[in-house]
CSV table of C-alpha atoms in Angstrom, one decimal:
chain,number,residue,atom,x,y,z
B,1,ALA,CA,4.3,3.9,12.5
B,2,GLY,CA,2.0,6.4,10.8
B,3,ALA,CA,0.2,9.3,12.4
B,4,ARG,CA,-3.0,7.4,13.2
B,5,PRO,CA,-3.6,4.3,15.2
B,6,TYR,CA,-4.1,1.1,13.3
B,7,ASP,CA,-5.8,-2.1,14.4
B,8,ALA,CA,-5.7,-5.8,13.6
B,9,ASN,CA,-8.4,-5.4,10.9
B,10,ASP,CA,-6.2,-2.7,9.2
B,11,LEU,CA,-3.2,-5.1,9.3
B,12,GLU,CA,-5.3,-8.0,7.8
B,13,ILE,CA,-6.4,-5.7,4.9
B,14,LEU,CA,-2.8,-4.6,4.3
B,15,TYR,CA,-1.5,-8.2,4.4
B,16,ARG,CA,-4.0,-9.2,1.7
B,17,LEU,CA,-3.4,-6.1,-0.4
B,18,ALA,CA,0.4,-6.5,-0.3
B,19,ALA,CA,0.1,-10.1,-1.2
B,20,ALA,CA,-2.4,-9.5,-4.1
B,21,GLU,CA,-0.5,-6.5,-5.5
B,22,ALA,CA,3.1,-7.6,-5.1
B,23,GLY,CA,2.5,-11.3,-5.6
B,24,TYR,CA,4.9,-12.6,-3.0
B,25,LYS,CA,7.8,-11.6,-5.2
B,26,ASP,CA,9.7,-8.8,-3.4
B,27,LYS,CA,9.7,-7.6,0.2
B,28,GLN,CA,10.3,-3.9,-0.8
B,29,ALA,CA,7.5,-4.1,-3.4
B,30,GLU,CA,5.2,-5.3,-0.7
B,31,LYS,CA,6.3,-2.5,1.6
B,32,ASN,CA,5.8,0.1,-1.1
B,33,ILE,CA,2.1,-1.0,-1.5
B,34,VAL,CA,1.6,-0.5,2.3
B,35,TYR,CA,3.4,2.9,2.1
B,36,VAL,CA,1.0,4.1,-0.6
B,37,VAL,CA,-2.0,3.2,1.5
B,38,LEU,CA,-0.5,4.9,4.6
B,39,ASN,CA,0.4,7.9,2.6
B,40,ARG,CA,-3.2,8.2,1.5
B,41,VAL,CA,-4.5,7.6,5.0
B,42,ASN,CA,-2.4,10.5,6.2
B,43,SER,CA,-3.2,12.8,3.2
B,44,PRO,CA,-6.1,15.2,3.3
B,45,LYS,CA,-6.9,14.2,-0.3
B,46,PHE,CA,-8.1,10.7,0.7
B,47,PRO,CA,-10.2,8.9,3.4
B,48,ASN,CA,-8.5,8.6,6.7
B,49,THR,CA,-8.8,4.9,7.4
B,50,VAL,CA,-7.1,1.9,5.8
B,51,SER,CA,-10.4,0.2,4.9
B,52,SER,CA,-11.9,3.3,3.4
B,53,VAL,CA,-8.8,4.0,1.3
B,54,VAL,CA,-8.7,0.4,0.0
B,55,ASN,CA,-12.4,0.4,-0.7
B,56,GLN,CA,-12.5,3.8,-2.4
B,57,SER,CA,-14.2,3.6,-5.8
B,58,GLY,CA,-11.9,2.9,-8.7
B,59,GLN,CA,-8.9,2.2,-6.5
B,60,PHE,CA,-7.0,-1.0,-5.7
B,61,GLY,CA,-8.8,-3.2,-8.2
B,62,SER,CA,-12.3,-2.6,-6.6
B,63,GLY,CA,-11.3,-3.0,-3.0
B,64,LEU,CA,-11.7,-5.6,-0.3
B,65,ALA,CA,-14.0,-8.0,-2.1
B,66,ARG,CA,-11.3,-9.3,-4.4
B,67,LEU,CA,-8.9,-9.8,-1.4
B,68,LYS,CA,-10.9,-12.2,0.6
B,69,ASN,CA,-9.3,-15.3,-0.9
B,70,VAL,CA,-5.7,-14.0,-1.0
B,71,LYS,CA,-3.3,-16.3,0.8
B,72,ILE,CA,-1.1,-14.6,3.4
B,73,ASP,CA,2.3,-16.0,4.2
B,74,ASN,CA,4.8,-15.0,6.9
B,75,ASN,CA,7.0,-13.2,4.4
B,76,VAL,CA,4.1,-10.9,3.5
B,77,LYS,CA,3.3,-10.4,7.2
B,78,ASP,CA,7.0,-9.5,7.9
B,79,ALA,CA,7.0,-7.0,5.0
B,80,VAL,CA,3.8,-5.3,6.2
B,81,ASN,CA,5.0,-5.2,9.8
B,82,GLU,CA,8.3,-3.7,8.8
B,83,ALA,CA,6.5,-1.1,6.6
B,84,PHE,CA,4.6,0.0,9.7
B,85,THR,CA,7.7,0.3,11.8
B,86,ASP,CA,9.7,2.1,9.1
B,87,TYR,CA,6.9,4.4,7.8
B,88,VAL,CA,7.5,8.1,7.6
B,89,TYR,CA,4.7,10.3,6.0
B,90,GLY,CA,5.9,12.0,2.9
B,91,GLU,CA,9.2,10.0,2.8
B,92,SER,CA,8.2,6.3,2.6
B,93,ALA,CA,7.8,5.3,-1.1
B,94,GLN,CA,9.0,8.9,-1.8
B,95,GLY,CA,5.5,10.1,-0.7
B,96,ALA,CA,3.8,8.1,-3.5
B,97,LEU,CA,0.0,8.3,-3.5
B,98,TYR,CA,-0.5,6.0,-6.6
B,99,PHE,CA,1.0,3.0,-8.3
B,100,GLY,CA,0.2,1.0,-11.3
B,101,ARG,CA,1.5,-0.6,-14.4
B,102,SER,CA,1.9,2.8,-16.1
B,103,GLN,CA,1.7,6.5,-15.0
B,104,THR,CA,-1.4,8.5,-15.7
B,105,GLY,CA,-1.7,12.1,-17.0
B,106,GLY,CA,0.0,15.0,-15.3
B,107,ASP,CA,1.0,13.2,-12.1
B,108,THR,CA,4.7,13.3,-10.9
B,109,TYR,CA,6.7,10.2,-11.6
B,110,LEU,CA,8.7,9.0,-8.6
B,111,PHE,CA,10.2,5.5,-9.3
B,112,THR,CA,9.6,2.1,-10.7
B,113,ASP,CA,10.0,-0.9,-8.4
B,114,SER,CA,11.6,-4.3,-9.1
B,115,ILE,CA,8.3,-5.9,-10.2
B,116,GLY,CA,7.3,-3.1,-12.6
B,117,HIS,CA,5.0,-1.0,-10.6
B,118,VAL,CA,5.3,2.7,-11.4
B,119,PHE,CA,4.9,5.0,-8.4
B,120,TYR,CA,3.8,8.6,-8.6
B,121,LYS,CA,2.0,11.4,-6.8
């Protein structure tokens, strides 16, 4: 897994975020969401915990409040758990620190996933 220890609360947040952002459509898309969060946690440019990254102002659709009613299924749990196992800082999701429906400004485009998220850093 990543460079820092993670706990059950971190996993719960990532289950909900992956489900909300990838919509139960594609395991790799769900894993990519987790990779972006873990890349941020391990980057000096961002807060160093999962909850503080997800709650950061202007990021992830205003954070945890919108995630409380998200349904988590076993497929999402499997994707998130696999993402933790497979994660390599700087390599997972090609080191992406951002994703969205389109790329912003001068950031470096990396790839577009199967559900239309654009990943960049």
